[in-house]
mmCIF file of C-alpha atoms in Angstrom:
data_model
loop_
_atom_site.group_PDB
_atom_site.id
_atom_site.type_symbol
_atom_site.label_atom_id
_atom_site.label_comp_id
_atom_site.label_asym_id
_atom_site.label_seq_id
_atom_site.Cartn_x
_atom_site.Cartn_y
_atom_site.Cartn_z
ATOM 1 C CA UNK A 1 -4.636 -11.324 12.889
ATOM 2 C CA UNK A 2 -3.228 -7.758 14.555
ATOM 3 C CA UNK A 3 -2.024 -5.313 12.108
ATOM 4 C CA UNK A 4 1.451 -6.414 13.924
ATOM 5 C CA UNK A 5 1.471 -9.615 13.026
ATOM 6 C CA UNK A 6 0.496 -9.347 9.378
ATOM 7 C CA UNK A 7 3.648 -7.267 8.954
ATOM 8 C CA UNK A 8 5.481 -9.585 9.795
ATOM 9 C CA UNK A 9 4.347 -12.634 8.527
ATOM 10 C CA UNK A 10 4.568 -10.308 5.220
ATOM 11 C CA UNK A 11 7.753 -9.294 5.416
ATOM 12 C CA UNK A 12 9.126 -12.621 7.094
ATOM 13 C CA UNK A 13 7.642 -13.763 3.210
ATOM 14 C CA UNK A 14 9.753 -11.352 1.534
ATOM 15 C CA UNK A 15 12.838 -12.088 3.648
ATOM 16 C CA UNK A 16 12.462 -15.935 3.696
ATOM 17 C CA UNK A 17 13.629 -15.769 -0.603
ATOM 18 C CA UNK A 18 17.464 -14.363 0.451
ATOM 19 C CA UNK A 19 19.842 -15.890 2.772
ATOM 20 C CA UNK A 20 20.900 -14.014 5.753
ATOM 21 C CA UNK A 21 22.876 -10.687 5.796
ATOM 22 C CA UNK A 22 25.371 -10.439 7.669
ATOM 23 C CA UNK A 23 25.938 -6.568 8.210
ATOM 24 C CA UNK A 24 30.160 -6.569 8.322
ATOM 25 C CA UNK A 25 30.906 -3.052 9.862
ATOM 26 C CA UNK A 26 33.846 -0.427 8.301
ATOM 27 C CA UNK A 27 34.852 -0.087 12.120
ATOM 28 C CA UNK A 28 34.580 -2.338 15.156
ATOM 29 C CA UNK A 29 35.609 -0.296 17.839
ATOM 30 C CA UNK A 30 32.310 -0.007 20.867
ATOM 31 C CA UNK A 31 30.238 -2.625 18.905
ATOM 32 C CA UNK A 32 32.570 -6.026 19.144
ATOM 33 C CA UNK A 33 29.888 -8.750 20.486
ATOM 34 C CA UNK A 34 30.588 -12.262 20.883
ATOM 35 C CA UNK A 35 27.882 -13.630 18.604
ATOM 36 C CA UNK A 36 26.106 -16.815 17.208
ATOM 37 C CA UNK A 37 26.634 -16.316 13.631
ATOM 38 C CA UNK A 38 30.472 -15.864 12.292
ATOM 39 C CA UNK A 39 32.106 -13.223 9.608
ATOM 40 C CA UNK A 40 34.139 -15.723 7.633
ATOM 41 C CA UNK A 41 37.633 -13.994 8.641
ATOM 42 C CA UNK A 42 40.003 -15.448 11.231
ATOM 43 C CA UNK A 43 39.922 -15.043 14.739
ATOM 44 C CA UNK A 44 38.012 -15.422 18.142
ATOM 45 C CA UNK A 45 35.448 -17.510 17.977
ATOM 46 C CA UNK A 46 33.712 -21.236 18.658
ATOM 47 C CA UNK A 47 33.102 -22.171 14.969
ATOM 48 C CA UNK A 48 35.713 -23.917 12.374
ATOM 49 C CA UNK A 49 36.381 -21.723 9.229
ATOM 50 C CA UNK A 50 39.140 -23.405 7.455
ATOM 51 C CA UNK A 51 42.488 -25.481 7.616
ATOM 52 C CA UNK A 52 45.642 -23.530 6.422
ATOM 53 C CA UNK A 53 49.149 -24.525 6.379
ATOM 54 C CA UNK A 54 51.046 -23.656 9.769
ATOM 55 C CA UNK A 55 53.330 -20.635 9.048
ATOM 56 C CA UNK A 56 56.495 -18.803 10.539
ATOM 57 C CA UNK A 57 55.443 -17.256 13.785
ATOM 58 C CA UNK A 58 52.549 -19.963 14.585
ATOM 59 C CA UNK A 59 52.582 -21.305 18.305
ATOM 60 C CA UNK A 60 52.755 -24.770 18.589
ATOM 61 C CA UNK A 61 49.706 -24.635 19.989
ATOM 62 C CA UNK A 62 47.977 -23.673 17.125
ATOM 63 C CA UNK A 63 48.664 -26.761 15.025
ATOM 64 C CA UNK A 64 45.896 -29.587 14.388
ATOM 65 C CA UNK A 65 47.830 -32.088 15.172
ATOM 66 C CA UNK A 66 44.637 -34.518 13.758
ATOM 67 C CA UNK A 67 44.607 -32.576 10.327
ATOM 68 C CA UNK A 68 48.608 -32.510 10.125
ATOM 69 C CA UNK A 69 48.604 -36.391 10.488
ATOM 70 C CA UNK A 70 47.490 -36.769 7.664
ATOM 71 C CA UNK A 71 50.589 -35.597 5.238
ATOM 72 C CA UNK A 72 53.535 -34.320 5.511
ATOM 73 C CA UNK A 73 52.854 -31.226 6.645
ATOM 74 C CA UNK A 74 51.625 -28.836 9.980
ATOM 75 C CA UNK A 75 48.228 -27.619 9.380
ATOM 76 C CA UNK A 76 46.579 -25.084 11.226
ATOM 77 C CA UNK A 77 42.722 -24.521 12.178
ATOM 78 C CA UNK A 78 41.296 -21.317 11.954
ATOM 79 C CA UNK A 79 37.977 -20.459 13.496
ATOM 80 C CA UNK A 80 35.707 -17.480 12.367
ATOM 81 C CA UNK A 81 35.660 -14.091 14.057
ATOM 82 C CA UNK A 82 32.261 -13.376 15.548
ATOM 83 C CA UNK A 83 31.316 -10.251 15.600
ATOM 84 C CA UNK A 84 27.364 -8.758 16.020
ATOM 85 C CA UNK A 85 27.340 -4.965 14.502
ATOM 86 C CA UNK A 86 24.567 -2.690 15.752
ATOM 87 C CA UNK A 87 22.136 -1.376 12.920
ATOM 88 C CA UNK A 88 19.897 1.074 13.443
ATOM 89 C CA UNK A 89 16.304 1.742 10.937
ATOM 90 C CA UNK A 90 14.205 4.758 10.875
ATOM 91 C CA UNK A 91 11.375 4.096 8.809
ATOM 92 C CA UNK A 92 8.950 7.442 7.657
ATOM 93 C CA UNK A 93 5.713 7.203 9.770
ATOM 94 C CA UNK A 94 4.526 10.817 8.683
ATOM 95 C CA UNK A 95 1.224 11.403 7.400
ATOM 96 C CA UNK A 96 2.909 11.327 3.271
ATOM 97 C CA UNK A 97 3.719 8.493 3.237
ATOM 98 C CA UNK A 98 0.074 7.135 4.040
ATOM 99 C CA UNK A 99 -0.331 8.081 0.050
ATOM 100 C CA UNK A 100 -1.652 5.815 -2.976
ATOM 101 C CA UNK A 101 -2.830 6.592 -6.187
ATOM 102 C CA UNK A 102 -4.347 3.659 -7.163
ATOM 103 C CA UNK A 103 -6.844 0.939 -4.815
ATOM 104 C CA UNK A 104 -4.321 -1.579 -5.962
ATOM 105 C CA UNK A 105 -0.942 -0.036 -4.957
ATOM 106 C CA UNK A 106 0.179 -0.254 -1.256
ATOM 107 C CA UNK A 107 0.874 2.940 0.620
ATOM 108 C CA UNK A 108 4.469 4.186 0.308
ATOM 109 C CA UNK A 109 4.056 3.249 4.366
ATOM 110 C CA UNK A 110 3.265 0.187 3.781
ATOM 111 C CA UNK A 111 5.741 -0.479 1.897
ATOM 112 C CA UNK A 112 8.459 1.236 3.970
ATOM 113 C CA UNK A 113 7.299 -0.872 6.843
ATOM 114 C CA UNK A 114 7.745 -4.013 4.753
ATOM 115 C CA UNK A 115 10.887 -3.102 3.252
ATOM 116 C CA UNK A 116 11.821 -2.149 6.913
ATOM 117 C CA UNK A 117 10.724 -5.294 8.528
ATOM 118 C CA UNK A 118 11.991 -7.656 5.842
ATOM 119 C CA UNK A 119 15.456 -6.114 6.604
ATOM 120 C CA UNK A 120 15.512 -6.289 10.585
ATOM 121 C CA UNK A 121 14.528 -9.880 9.683
ATOM 122 C CA UNK A 122 17.572 -10.680 7.304
ATOM 123 C CA UNK A 123 19.707 -9.214 10.019
ATOM 124 C CA UNK A 124 18.692 -10.996 13.125
ATOM 125 C CA UNK A 125 19.245 -14.142 11.137
ATOM 126 C CA UNK A 126 22.321 -13.141 10.342
ATOM 127 C CA UNK A 127 22.985 -12.669 14.061
ATOM 128 C CA UNK A 128 23.161 -8.788 13.930
ATOM 129 C CA UNK A 129 21.373 -6.707 16.799
ATOM 130 C CA UNK A 130 18.842 -4.484 14.998
ATOM 131 C CA UNK A 131 16.498 -1.752 16.320
ATOM 132 C CA UNK A 132 15.506 1.923 16.072
ATOM 133 C CA UNK A 133 17.337 5.265 15.892
ATOM 134 C CA UNK A 134 16.507 7.298 18.799
ATOM 135 C CA UNK A 135 15.708 5.652 22.131
ATOM 136 C CA UNK A 136 12.783 3.740 22.007
ATOM 137 C CA UNK A 137 14.053 0.549 21.165
ATOM 138 C CA UNK A 138 17.969 0.091 20.923
ATOM 139 C CA UNK A 139 19.468 -2.732 19.274
ATOM 140 C CA UNK A 140 19.313 -6.198 19.997
ATOM 141 C CA UNK A 141 18.655 -9.235 18.928
ATOM 142 C CA UNK A 142 16.097 -12.311 18.785
ATOM 143 C CA UNK A 143 12.186 -13.040 17.291
ATOM 144 C CA UNK A 144 11.277 -10.994 19.965
ATOM 145 C CA UNK A 145 12.870 -7.738 18.852
ATOM 146 C CA UNK A 146 11.308 -8.117 15.599
ATOM 147 C CA UNK A 147 7.956 -8.126 16.702
ATOM 148 C CA UNK A 148 8.988 -5.164 18.797
ATOM 149 C CA UNK A 149 9.468 -3.578 15.679
ATOM 150 C CA UNK A 150 6.802 -4.672 13.718
ATOM 151 C CA UNK A 151 4.744 -2.225 16.638
ATOM 152 C CA UNK A 152 6.703 0.058 16.152
ATOM 153 C CA UNK A 153 6.257 0.642 12.822
ATOM 154 C CA UNK A 154 2.377 0.499 13.218
ATOM 155 C CA UNK A 155 2.173 3.387 14.571
ATOM 156 C CA UNK A 156 1.300 6.265 12.439
ATOM 157 C CA UNK A 157 2.635 10.203 13.045
ATOM 158 C CA UNK A 158 0.827 13.058 13.175
ATOM 159 C CA UNK A 159 3.440 15.076 11.073
ATOM 160 C CA UNK A 160 2.277 15.601 7.102
ATOM 161 C CA UNK A 161 6.582 15.246 6.949
ATOM 162 C CA UNK A 162 8.383 13.963 9.735
ATOM 163 C CA UNK A 163 11.783 14.050 10.181
ATOM 164 C CA UNK A 164 14.096 11.097 10.753
ATOM 165 C CA UNK A 165 14.789 10.389 14.044
ATOM 166 C CA UNK A 166 18.922 10.989 14.722
ATOM 167 C CA UNK A 167 19.538 10.846 18.354
ATOM 168 C CA UNK A 168 21.474 8.549 19.969
ATOM 169 C CA UNK A 169 23.477 7.129 17.525
ATOM 170 C CA UNK A 170 26.066 4.720 18.334
ATOM 171 C CA UNK A 171 29.253 5.642 16.457
ATOM 172 C CA UNK A 172 30.567 2.704 13.787
ATOM 173 C CA UNK A 173 27.328 1.462 13.769
ATOM 174 C CA UNK A 174 25.239 1.239 10.389
ATOM 175 C CA UNK A 175 22.150 2.948 9.369
ATOM 176 C CA UNK A 176 19.008 2.412 6.846
ATOM 177 C CA UNK A 177 16.345 5.415 6.340
ATOM 178 C CA UNK A 178 13.501 4.920 4.665
ATOM 179 C CA UNK A 179 10.994 7.485 3.470
ATOM 180 C CA UNK A 180 9.368 9.411 0.421
ATOM 181 C CA UNK A 181 11.724 12.403 1.524
ATOM 182 C CA UNK A 182 9.441 14.700 0.718
ATOM 183 C CA UNK A 183 9.800 17.053 3.530
ATOM 184 C CA UNK A 184 12.516 19.452 5.076
ATOM 185 C CA UNK A 185 15.899 18.769 3.757
ATOM 186 C CA UNK A 186 17.772 20.789 6.429
ATOM 187 C CA UNK A 187 16.655 17.527 9.161
ATOM 188 C CA UNK A 188 17.782 15.146 5.735
ATOM 189 C CA UNK A 189 20.977 16.941 6.047
ATOM 190 C CA UNK A 190 21.414 17.205 10.333
ATOM 191 C CA UNK A 191 20.602 13.583 10.539
ATOM 192 C CA UNK A 192 23.046 12.420 7.701
ATOM 193 C CA UNK A 193 25.889 14.696 9.065
ATOM 194 C CA UNK A 194 25.310 13.753 12.772
ATOM 195 C CA UNK A 195 25.620 10.200 11.930
ATOM 196 C CA UNK A 196 28.387 11.102 9.525
ATOM 197 C CA UNK A 197 30.249 12.817 12.805
ATOM 198 C CA UNK A 198 29.939 9.239 14.754
ATOM 199 C CA UNK A 199 31.364 7.264 12.152
ATOM 200 C CA UNK A 200 27.342 5.907 10.843
ATOM 201 C CA UNK A 201 27.329 4.082 7.496
ATOM 202 C CA UNK A 202 24.398 3.169 6.346
ATOM 203 C CA UNK A 203 21.483 3.403 3.485
ATOM 204 C CA UNK A 204 18.480 6.103 2.192
ATOM 205 C CA UNK A 205 15.760 4.675 0.505
ATOM 206 C CA UNK A 206 13.095 6.987 -1.276
ATOM 207 C CA UNK A 207 9.928 5.444 -1.615
ATOM 208 C CA UNK A 208 7.761 6.937 -4.158
ATOM 209 C CA UNK A 209 4.273 6.281 -5.223
ATOM 210 C CA UNK A 210 4.168 6.247 -9.405
ATOM 211 C CA UNK A 211 1.647 9.102 -9.721
ATOM 212 C CA UNK A 212 5.222 11.031 -8.045
ATOM 213 C CA UNK A 213 7.356 10.614 -10.940
ATOM 214 C CA UNK A 214 4.901 10.519 -14.030
ATOM 215 C CA UNK A 215 2.780 14.076 -12.427
ATOM 216 C CA UNK A 216 -0.194 12.005 -14.580
ATOM 217 C CA UNK A 217 -2.632 15.511 -14.059
ATOM 218 C CA UNK A 218 -4.420 17.235 -16.392
ATOM 219 C CA UNK A 219 -7.164 20.132 -16.058
ATOM 220 C CA UNK A 220 -8.795 21.415 -12.917
ATOM 221 C CA UNK A 221 -7.146 19.464 -9.479
ATOM 222 C CA UNK A 222 -6.589 20.331 -6.188
ATOM 223 C CA UNK A 223 -3.576 19.090 -4.337
ATOM 224 C CA UNK A 224 -3.950 18.627 -0.474
ATOM 225 C CA UNK A 225 -1.526 16.637 1.428
ATOM 226 C CA UNK A 226 -2.604 13.723 3.343
ATOM 227 C CA UNK A 227 -2.312 15.716 6.616
ATOM 228 C CA UNK A 228 -4.515 18.319 5.280
ATOM 229 C CA UNK A 229 -1.944 21.337 6.469
ATOM 230 C CA UNK A 230 -1.618 21.872 2.291
ATOM 231 C CA UNK A 231 -3.720 22.413 -0.130
ATOM 232 C CA UNK A 232 -3.077 24.119 -3.529
ATOM 233 C CA UNK A 233 -5.875 24.714 -6.355
ATOM 234 C CA UNK A 234 -5.234 24.681 -9.953
ATOM 235 C CA UNK A 235 -7.484 24.583 -13.507
ATOM 236 C CA UNK A 236 -4.299 23.634 -15.245
ATOM 237 C CA UNK A 237 -2.168 21.047 -13.133
ATOM 238 C CA UNK A 238 -0.301 19.789 -16.869
ATOM 239 C CA UNK A 239 1.227 23.226 -16.386
ATOM 240 C CA UNK A 240 2.835 22.488 -13.411
ATOM 241 C CA UNK A 241 4.193 19.278 -14.462
ATOM 242 C CA UNK A 242 7.303 20.368 -15.853
ATOM 243 C CA UNK A 243 8.133 22.680 -12.821
ATOM 244 C CA UNK A 244 7.266 19.982 -10.617
ATOM 245 C CA UNK A 245 9.568 17.148 -12.393
ATOM 246 C CA UNK A 246 12.220 19.790 -12.165
ATOM 247 C CA UNK A 247 11.843 19.988 -8.548
ATOM 248 C CA UNK A 248 11.934 16.392 -8.135
ATOM 249 C CA UNK A 249 15.013 15.992 -10.045
ATOM 250 C CA UNK A 250 16.560 18.337 -7.838
ATOM 251 C CA UNK A 251 15.383 16.990 -4.533
ATOM 252 C CA UNK A 252 16.605 13.156 -5.591
ATOM 253 C CA UNK A 253 20.225 14.806 -7.283
ATOM 254 C CA UNK A 254 20.186 16.568 -3.030
ATOM 255 C CA UNK A 255 19.928 13.539 -1.731
ATOM 256 C CA UNK A 256 22.064 11.461 -4.208
ATOM 257 C CA UNK A 257 25.062 13.957 -3.394
ATOM 258 C CA UNK A 258 24.299 14.137 0.084
ATOM 259 C CA UNK A 259 24.802 10.606 0.607
ATOM 260 C CA UNK A 260 28.084 10.320 -1.429
ATOM 261 C CA UNK A 261 29.772 13.059 0.706
ATOM 262 C CA UNK A 262 28.169 11.518 4.088
ATOM 263 C CA UNK A 263 29.787 7.629 2.911
ATOM 264 C CA UNK A 264 26.414 6.572 2.350
ATOM 265 C CA UNK A 265 24.291 4.825 -0.047
ATOM 266 C CA UNK A 266 21.371 5.925 -2.093
ATOM 267 C CA UNK A 267 18.505 4.462 -3.584
ATOM 268 C CA UNK A 268 15.093 4.756 -5.293
ATOM 269 C CA UNK A 269 11.645 2.280 -5.018
ATOM 270 C CA UNK A 270 8.584 2.577 -6.660
ATOM 271 C CA UNK A 271 5.348 1.154 -4.713
ATOM 272 C CA UNK A 272 4.078 -0.414 -8.421
ATOM 273 C CA UNK A 273 7.517 -1.912 -8.205
ATOM 274 C CA UNK A 274 8.481 -5.266 -6.607
ATOM 275 C CA UNK A 275 8.890 -5.684 -2.950
ATOM 276 C CA UNK A 276 11.274 -8.365 -3.632
ATOM 277 C CA UNK A 277 13.761 -6.679 -5.625
ATOM 278 C CA UNK A 278 13.825 -3.656 -3.266
ATOM 279 C CA UNK A 279 14.401 -5.807 -0.605
ATOM 280 C CA UNK A 280 17.392 -7.387 -2.664
ATOM 281 C CA UNK A 281 18.663 -4.031 -3.355
ATOM 282 C CA UNK A 282 18.747 -2.985 0.604
ATOM 283 C CA UNK A 283 20.415 -6.266 0.845
ATOM 284 C CA UNK A 284 23.463 -5.782 -1.426
ATOM 285 C CA UNK A 285 23.388 -2.278 -0.608
ATOM 286 C CA UNK A 286 24.467 -2.955 3.151
ATOM 287 C CA UNK A 287 26.698 -5.501 1.954
ATOM 288 C CA UNK A 288 28.377 -3.034 -0.191
ATOM 289 C CA UNK A 289 28.328 -0.093 2.400
ATOM 290 C CA UNK A 290 31.388 -1.539 4.309
ATOM 291 C CA UNK A 291 33.995 -2.281 1.445
#
């Protein structure tokens, strides 16, 4: 089994426990598409939604005579509003994501790819168009797109800290960024600012290894980036703990504030925690983001 196929099967296993997510958009301009899945609002479409009593202003053509014949009142047959929303994903594939503090833990990259593909499967099953930020893989629907995403996620980047891809943002679409966000914050600010300028709302999920939250290092320690571009040796690692944890707190506060300013949702996930719980959080965060 290829790496991309294995990743897809694992992601499908996670996604199969949740109902399909219908990503609802704040703005519909430029992204309206008649699809196979309704939006549970009255409007254009082929699928029956509900009967409602006829109101002043309803035309005679809207009356469902078969249903109305059962009683003394006239009823209108409403159909679902069918809209497919473009959702763009960016999953950090930089070298920093290939870190794991324990052989029994997934790397941050493996967990991020699993969550990214799991959400993509839910979205595609819900009739949405899913793709990558940038121009490499525009949003599409269908199982073939899931395979394309899996293949794209399986390619590592040589950079220690990969910047978010923010080109070709589709106006009024939805987006999901998954990363450890340990790199240059100016790139993250630029990406979310450009997204907000285009009416793009979304979710930013920070994936961390448990050791990055606890800083369990003591004595002589050599800290080296996964890509090898950064290296620091200390004889008293425990003396760095408070400063490190303060910097981490500041980074999380900065990410949270940036999301509040741009209308995004921010969340954290640890590789030692359940992937299913993270996928459920993403499901709810993407759903809430349209209200």
